[in-house]
PDB file of C-alpha atoms in Angstrom:
ATOM      1  CA  MET O   1      87.514  84.092  87.687  1.00 76.00           C
ATOM      2  CA  ASN O   2      88.448  80.800  89.150  1.00 90.00           C
ATOM      3  CA  LYS O   3      91.006  77.950  88.165  1.00 92.00           C
ATOM      4  CA  ASN O   4      88.566  76.159  86.424  1.00 92.00           C
ATOM      5  CA  TRP O   5      87.515  79.153  83.743  1.00 91.00           C
ATOM      6  CA  LYS O   6      91.160  79.833  83.626  1.00 93.00           C
ATOM      7  CA  LEU O   7      92.313  77.033  82.080  1.00 95.00           C
ATOM      8  CA  PHE O   8      89.292  77.169  80.023  1.00 95.00           C
ATOM      9  CA  GLU O   9      90.179  79.988  79.100  1.00 95.00           C
ATOM     10  CA  LYS O  10      93.686  78.908  78.081  1.00 96.00           C
ATOM     11  CA  VAL O  11      92.770  75.929  76.594  1.00 96.00           C
ATOM     12  CA  ILE O  12      90.551  77.757  74.207  1.00 96.00           C
ATOM     13  CA  SER O  13      92.877  80.487  73.418  1.00 96.00           C
ATOM     14  CA  VAL O  14      95.125  77.516  72.785  1.00 97.00           C
ATOM     15  CA  PHE O  15      92.743  75.438  70.325  1.00 96.00           C
ATOM     16  CA  GLN O  16      91.778  78.835  68.959  1.00 96.00           C
ATOM     17  CA  ILE O  17      94.988  79.040  67.451  1.00 97.00           C
ATOM     18  CA  ILE O  18      95.685  76.139  66.216  1.00 97.00           C
ATOM     19  CA  PHE O  19      92.391  75.680  64.850  1.00 96.00           C
ATOM     20  CA  GLY O  20      92.962  78.962  62.573  1.00 96.00           C
ATOM     21  CA  ILE O  21      96.280  77.660  61.479  1.00 97.00           C
ATOM     22  CA  ALA O  22      95.184  74.367  60.975  1.00 96.00           C
ATOM     23  CA  ILE O  23      92.184  76.272  58.522  1.00 94.00           C
ATOM     24  CA  ILE O  24      94.505  78.603  56.864  1.00 95.00           C
ATOM     25  CA  SER O  25      96.437  75.181  56.166  1.00 96.00           C
ATOM     26  CA  LEU O  26      94.222  73.276  54.523  1.00 95.00           C
ATOM     27  CA  VAL O  27      93.103  75.814  52.200  1.00 92.00           C
ATOM     28  CA  LEU O  28      96.316  76.989  50.752  1.00 92.00           C
ATOM     29  CA  TRP O  29      97.138  72.876  50.625  1.00 94.00           C
ATOM     30  CA  SER O  30      93.580  72.769  49.100  1.00 91.00           C
ATOM     31  CA  VAL O  31      94.342  75.554  46.278  1.00 88.00           C
ATOM     32  CA  ASN O  32      97.992  74.658  45.978  1.00 88.00           C
ATOM     33  CA  THR O  33      96.744  70.725  44.808  1.00 91.00           C
ATOM     34  CA  THR O  34      93.821  71.881  42.548  1.00 85.00           C
ATOM     35  CA  ILE O  35      96.298  74.209  40.814  1.00 85.00           C
ATOM     36  CA  THR O  36      98.886  71.198  40.400  1.00 86.00           C
ATOM     37  CA  ILE O  37      96.305  69.021  39.265  1.00 87.00           C
ATOM     38  CA  ILE O  38      95.046  71.427  36.707  1.00 83.00           C
ATOM     39  CA  PHE O  39      98.523  71.969  35.266  1.00 83.00           C
ATOM     40  CA  GLU O  40      99.245  68.368  35.308  1.00 85.00           C
ATOM     41  CA  HIS O  41      96.070  67.290  33.194  1.00 84.00           C
ATOM     42  CA  SER O  42      95.647  70.591  30.963  1.00 82.00           C
ATOM     43  CA  ASP O  43      97.804  73.335  28.932  1.00 81.00           C
ATOM     44  CA  TYR O  44      97.235  75.878  31.559  1.00 78.00           C
ATOM     45  CA  THR O  45      99.098  78.207  32.442  1.00 76.00           C
ATOM     46  CA  TRP O  46      99.844  80.879  35.365  1.00 74.00           C
ATOM     47  CA  ARG O  47      98.393  83.458  33.211  1.00 77.00           C
ATOM     48  CA  ASP O  48      94.908  81.079  32.871  1.00 76.00           C
ATOM     49  CA  VAL O  49      94.844  80.974  36.734  1.00 76.00           C
ATOM     50  CA  SER O  50      92.251  83.531  37.786  1.00 78.00           C
ATOM     51  CA  PHE O  51      93.697  85.157  41.450  1.00 81.00           C
ATOM     52  CA  TYR O  52      90.188  87.089  41.441  1.00 82.00           C
ATOM     53  CA  LYS O  53      88.328  83.373  41.264  1.00 81.00           C
ATOM     54  CA  LEU O  54      90.427  81.605  44.118  1.00 82.00           C
ATOM     55  CA  VAL O  55      90.208  84.805  46.563  1.00 82.00           C
ATOM     56  CA  LYS O  56      86.694  84.842  46.255  1.00 82.00           C
ATOM     57  CA  ASN O  57      85.987  81.167  46.551  1.00 82.00           C
ATOM     58  CA  ASN O  58      88.139  81.010  49.251  1.00 85.00           C
ATOM     59  CA  HIS O  59      88.266  84.440  51.384  1.00 86.00           C
ATOM     60  CA  PHE O  60      85.434  83.662  53.591  1.00 86.00           C
ATOM     61  CA  TYR O  61      87.981  80.820  55.029  1.00 88.00           C
ATOM     62  CA  ILE O  62      91.187  82.622  55.560  1.00 91.00           C
ATOM     63  CA  LEU O  63      89.326  86.068  56.713  1.00 91.00           C
ATOM     64  CA  SER O  64      87.842  83.727  58.994  1.00 91.00           C
ATOM     65  CA  SER O  65      91.162  81.782  60.002  1.00 94.00           C
ATOM     66  CA  LEU O  66      93.195  85.093  60.615  1.00 95.00           C
ATOM     67  CA  LEU O  67      89.853  86.246  63.282  1.00 95.00           C
ATOM     68  CA  CYS O  68      90.250  83.227  64.633  1.00 96.00           C
ATOM     69  CA  ILE O  69      94.354  83.065  65.192  1.00 97.00           C
ATOM     70  CA  SER O  70      94.596  86.742  65.759  1.00 97.00           C
ATOM     71  CA  SER O  71      91.483  86.224  68.547  1.00 97.00           C
ATOM     72  CA  GLY O  72      92.801  83.442  70.390  1.00 96.00           C
ATOM     73  CA  ILE O  73      96.499  85.492  70.749  1.00 97.00           C
ATOM     74  CA  LEU O  74      94.635  87.948  71.941  1.00 97.00           C
ATOM     75  CA  LEU O  75      92.280  86.206  74.525  1.00 96.00           C
ATOM     76  CA  LEU O  76      95.483  84.127  75.339  1.00 95.00           C
ATOM     77  CA  LYS O  77      96.739  88.192  76.500  1.00 96.00           C
ATOM     78  CA  ASN O  78      93.300  88.665  78.453  1.00 95.00           C
ATOM     79  CA  LYS O  79      92.440  90.862  76.294  1.00 96.00           C
ATOM     80  CA  LYS O  80      89.117  92.548  75.913  1.00 96.00           C
ATOM     81  CA  ILE O  81      88.753  92.383  72.163  1.00 97.00           C
ATOM     82  CA  GLY O  82      90.436  89.451  72.225  1.00 96.00           C
ATOM     83  CA  TRP O  83      87.289  88.130  74.081  1.00 97.00           C
ATOM     84  CA  VAL O  84      85.048  90.301  71.812  1.00 97.00           C
ATOM     85  CA  LEU O  85      86.769  88.871  68.469  1.00 97.00           C
ATOM     86  CA  SER O  86      86.615  85.312  70.517  1.00 97.00           C
ATOM     87  CA  VAL O  87      82.711  84.972  70.651  1.00 97.00           C
ATOM     88  CA  THR O  88      82.531  86.215  67.368  1.00 97.00           C
ATOM     89  CA  THR O  89      85.164  83.376  65.930  1.00 96.00           C
ATOM     90  CA  TRP O  90      82.958  80.308  67.091  1.00 96.00           C
ATOM     91  CA  LEU O  91      79.365  82.337  65.989  1.00 96.00           C
ATOM     92  CA  VAL O  92      80.609  83.143  63.125  1.00 94.00           C
ATOM     93  CA  TYR O  93      82.255  78.870  62.518  1.00 94.00           C
ATOM     94  CA  GLY O  94      79.039  77.775  63.961  1.00 94.00           C
ATOM     95  CA  LEU O  95      77.251  79.577  61.835  1.00 93.00           C
ATOM     96  CA  GLY O  96      79.036  79.979  59.189  1.00 89.00           C
ATOM     97  CA  THR O  97      78.953  75.701  59.240  1.00 88.00           C
ATOM     98  CA  LEU O  98      75.795  75.481  59.064  1.00 87.00           C
ATOM     99  CA  LEU O  99      74.834  78.052  56.388  1.00 85.00           C
ATOM    100  CA  ASN O 100      77.298  76.162  53.995  1.00 80.00           C
ATOM    101  CA  THR O 101      75.888  73.561  54.808  1.00 79.00           C
ATOM    102  CA  LEU O 102      72.172  74.551  53.732  1.00 77.00           C
ATOM    103  CA  LYS O 103      73.586  76.044  51.057  1.00 71.00           C
ATOM    104  CA  LYS O 104      75.337  73.668  49.351  1.00 62.00           C
ATOM    105  CA  ASN O 105      71.940  71.484  50.010  1.00 56.00           C
ATOM    106  CA  ASP O 106      70.250  74.307  48.415  1.00 56.00           C
ATOM    107  CA  LYS O 107      72.383  73.848  45.764  1.00 58.00           C
ATOM    108  CA  ASN O 108      71.771  70.102  45.368  1.00 58.00           C
ATOM    109  CA  GLU O 109      75.920  69.432  45.846  1.00 55.00           C
ATOM    110  CA  SER O 110      75.905  66.597  48.013  1.00 53.00           C
ATOM    111  CA  VAL O 111      77.900  68.077  51.336  1.00 52.00           C
ATOM    112  CA  ILE O 112      75.158  65.001  53.552  1.00 54.00           C
ATOM    113  CA  GLN O 113      75.534  62.099  51.934  1.00 58.00           C
ATOM    114  CA  SER O 114      74.615  59.726  55.241  1.00 61.00           C
ATOM    115  CA  ASN O 115      72.859  60.583  58.532  1.00 64.00           C
ATOM    116  CA  SER O 116      76.483  59.837  59.633  1.00 71.00           C
ATOM    117  CA  ASP O 117      77.865  63.084  58.163  1.00 71.00           C
ATOM    118  CA  SER O 118      74.859  64.719  59.413  1.00 76.00           C
ATOM    119  CA  ILE O 119      75.490  64.049  62.640  1.00 83.00           C
ATOM    120  CA  ILE O 120      79.006  65.294  62.378  1.00 85.00           C
ATOM    121  CA  VAL O 121      78.226  68.494  60.647  1.00 85.00           C
ATOM    122  CA  GLY O 122      75.572  68.894  63.980  1.00 87.00           C
ATOM    123  CA  ILE O 123      78.133  68.394  66.384  1.00 91.00           C
ATOM    124  CA  PHE O 124      80.555  70.520  64.847  1.00 92.00           C
ATOM    125  CA  VAL O 125      77.646  72.959  65.134  1.00 93.00           C
ATOM    126  CA  VAL O 126      76.723  72.674  68.659  1.00 95.00           C
ATOM    127  CA  SER O 127      80.113  72.902  69.728  1.00 95.00           C
ATOM    128  CA  PHE O 128      81.199  75.893  67.767  1.00 96.00           C
ATOM    129  CA  LEU O 129      78.603  77.467  69.429  1.00 96.00           C
ATOM    130  CA  THR O 130      78.241  76.130  72.656  1.00 96.00           C
ATOM    131  CA  ILE O 131      82.040  77.448  72.718  1.00 96.00           C
ATOM    132  CA  ALA O 132      80.793  80.764  72.014  1.00 96.00           C
ATOM    133  CA  MET O 133      78.343  80.360  75.217  1.00 96.00           C
ATOM    134  CA  CYS O 134      80.442  79.473  77.710  1.00 95.00           C
ATOM    135  CA  LEU O 135      82.571  82.741  76.854  1.00 96.00           C
ATOM    136  CA  THR O 136      79.638  84.358  77.439  1.00 95.00           C
ATOM    137  CA  PHE O 137      79.055  82.682  81.186  1.00 95.00           C
ATOM    138  CA  LYS O 138      79.283  85.163  83.908  1.00 94.00           C
ATOM    139  CA  PRO O 139      82.869  84.701  84.655  1.00 95.00           C
ATOM    140  CA  PHE O 140      84.234  85.672  81.271  1.00 95.00           C
ATOM    141  CA  ARG O 141      81.659  89.109  81.820  1.00 95.00           C
ATOM    142  CA  THR O 142      83.015  89.741  85.312  1.00 94.00           C
ATOM    143  CA  LYS O 143      86.712  89.603  84.064  1.00 95.00           C
ATOM    144  CA  TYR O 144      86.255  91.522  80.537  1.00 95.00           C
ATOM    145  CA  GLU O 145      83.227  94.133  81.546  1.00 95.00           C
ATOM    146  CA  PRO O 146      81.381  93.771  78.485  1.00 95.00           C
ATOM    147  CA  ASN O 147      79.120  96.804  77.651  1.00 96.00           C
ATOM    148  CA  LEU O 148      76.268  97.828  74.792  1.00 96.00           C
ATOM    149  CA  TYR O 149      79.774  98.733  72.091  1.00 96.00           C
ATOM    150  CA  SER O 150      81.206  94.818  72.581  1.00 96.00           C
ATOM    151  CA  TRP O 151      78.267  93.326  71.944  1.00 97.00           C
ATOM    152  CA  LEU O 152      77.668  95.510  69.136  1.00 97.00           C
ATOM    153  CA  ILE O 153      81.046  94.669  67.684  1.00 96.00           C
ATOM    154  CA  ILE O 154      80.033  90.980  68.076  1.00 96.00           C
ATOM    155  CA  GLY O 155      77.004  91.337  66.510  1.00 96.00           C
ATOM    156  CA  LEU O 156      78.047  93.357  63.749  1.00 97.00           C
ATOM    157  CA  ILE O 157      81.171  91.379  63.072  1.00 95.00           C
ATOM    158  CA  THR O 158      79.151  88.011  62.834  1.00 95.00           C
ATOM    159  CA  LEU O 159      76.577  89.963  60.534  1.00 95.00           C
ATOM    160  CA  ILE O 160      78.873  90.838  58.199  1.00 93.00           C
ATOM    161  CA  PHE O 161      80.803  87.575  57.949  1.00 91.00           C
ATOM    162  CA  ILE O 162      77.582  85.752  57.672  1.00 91.00           C
ATOM    163  CA  ALA O 163      76.093  88.103  54.864  1.00 90.00           C
ATOM    164  CA  GLU O 164      78.768  88.017  52.962  1.00 87.00           C
ATOM    165  CA  LYS O 165      78.391  84.078  53.284  1.00 82.00           C
ATOM    166  CA  LEU O 166      74.912  84.630  52.149  1.00 83.00           C
ATOM    167  CA  LEU O 167      75.589  87.160  49.302  1.00 81.00           C
ATOM    168  CA  ILE O 168      79.000  86.223  47.829  1.00 74.00           C
ATOM    169  CA  ASN O 169      79.883  82.990  48.123  1.00 58.00           C
TER     170      ASN O 169
END
């Protein structure tokens, strides 16, 4: 693997860690803000909060961000499982963003309100899938030597996340 690909791998690793931390931080901030607003403007107390619903509504983002952080760390350490999980992470984010947008449009919830919104969502989806594709280029396949089991793990974890996104949320 030449210096450019090694640099790309390090940049993607660090970006993954930061991205995962940002996603989990946004989820926690969003939940905190929602609960605070509900408490301030109603008679609800902590007894009225459904932790089941909180977990159900946010578990995809929490689990995918933990996957993102851990795969970034493992990829930074040049571990094969880090590469497998990194490819999986970017597939999950790309397909998950696409499915989330399509599901909300089916429910008539307005995610895309203008052409610029659809362009932004499209850029994210293409970017995530492009990163996943770049991680499968020959320098990475040569370095990490994926076998059938590696590809099955990538496919299985991606399938589990996407099926969960389709069935539970």
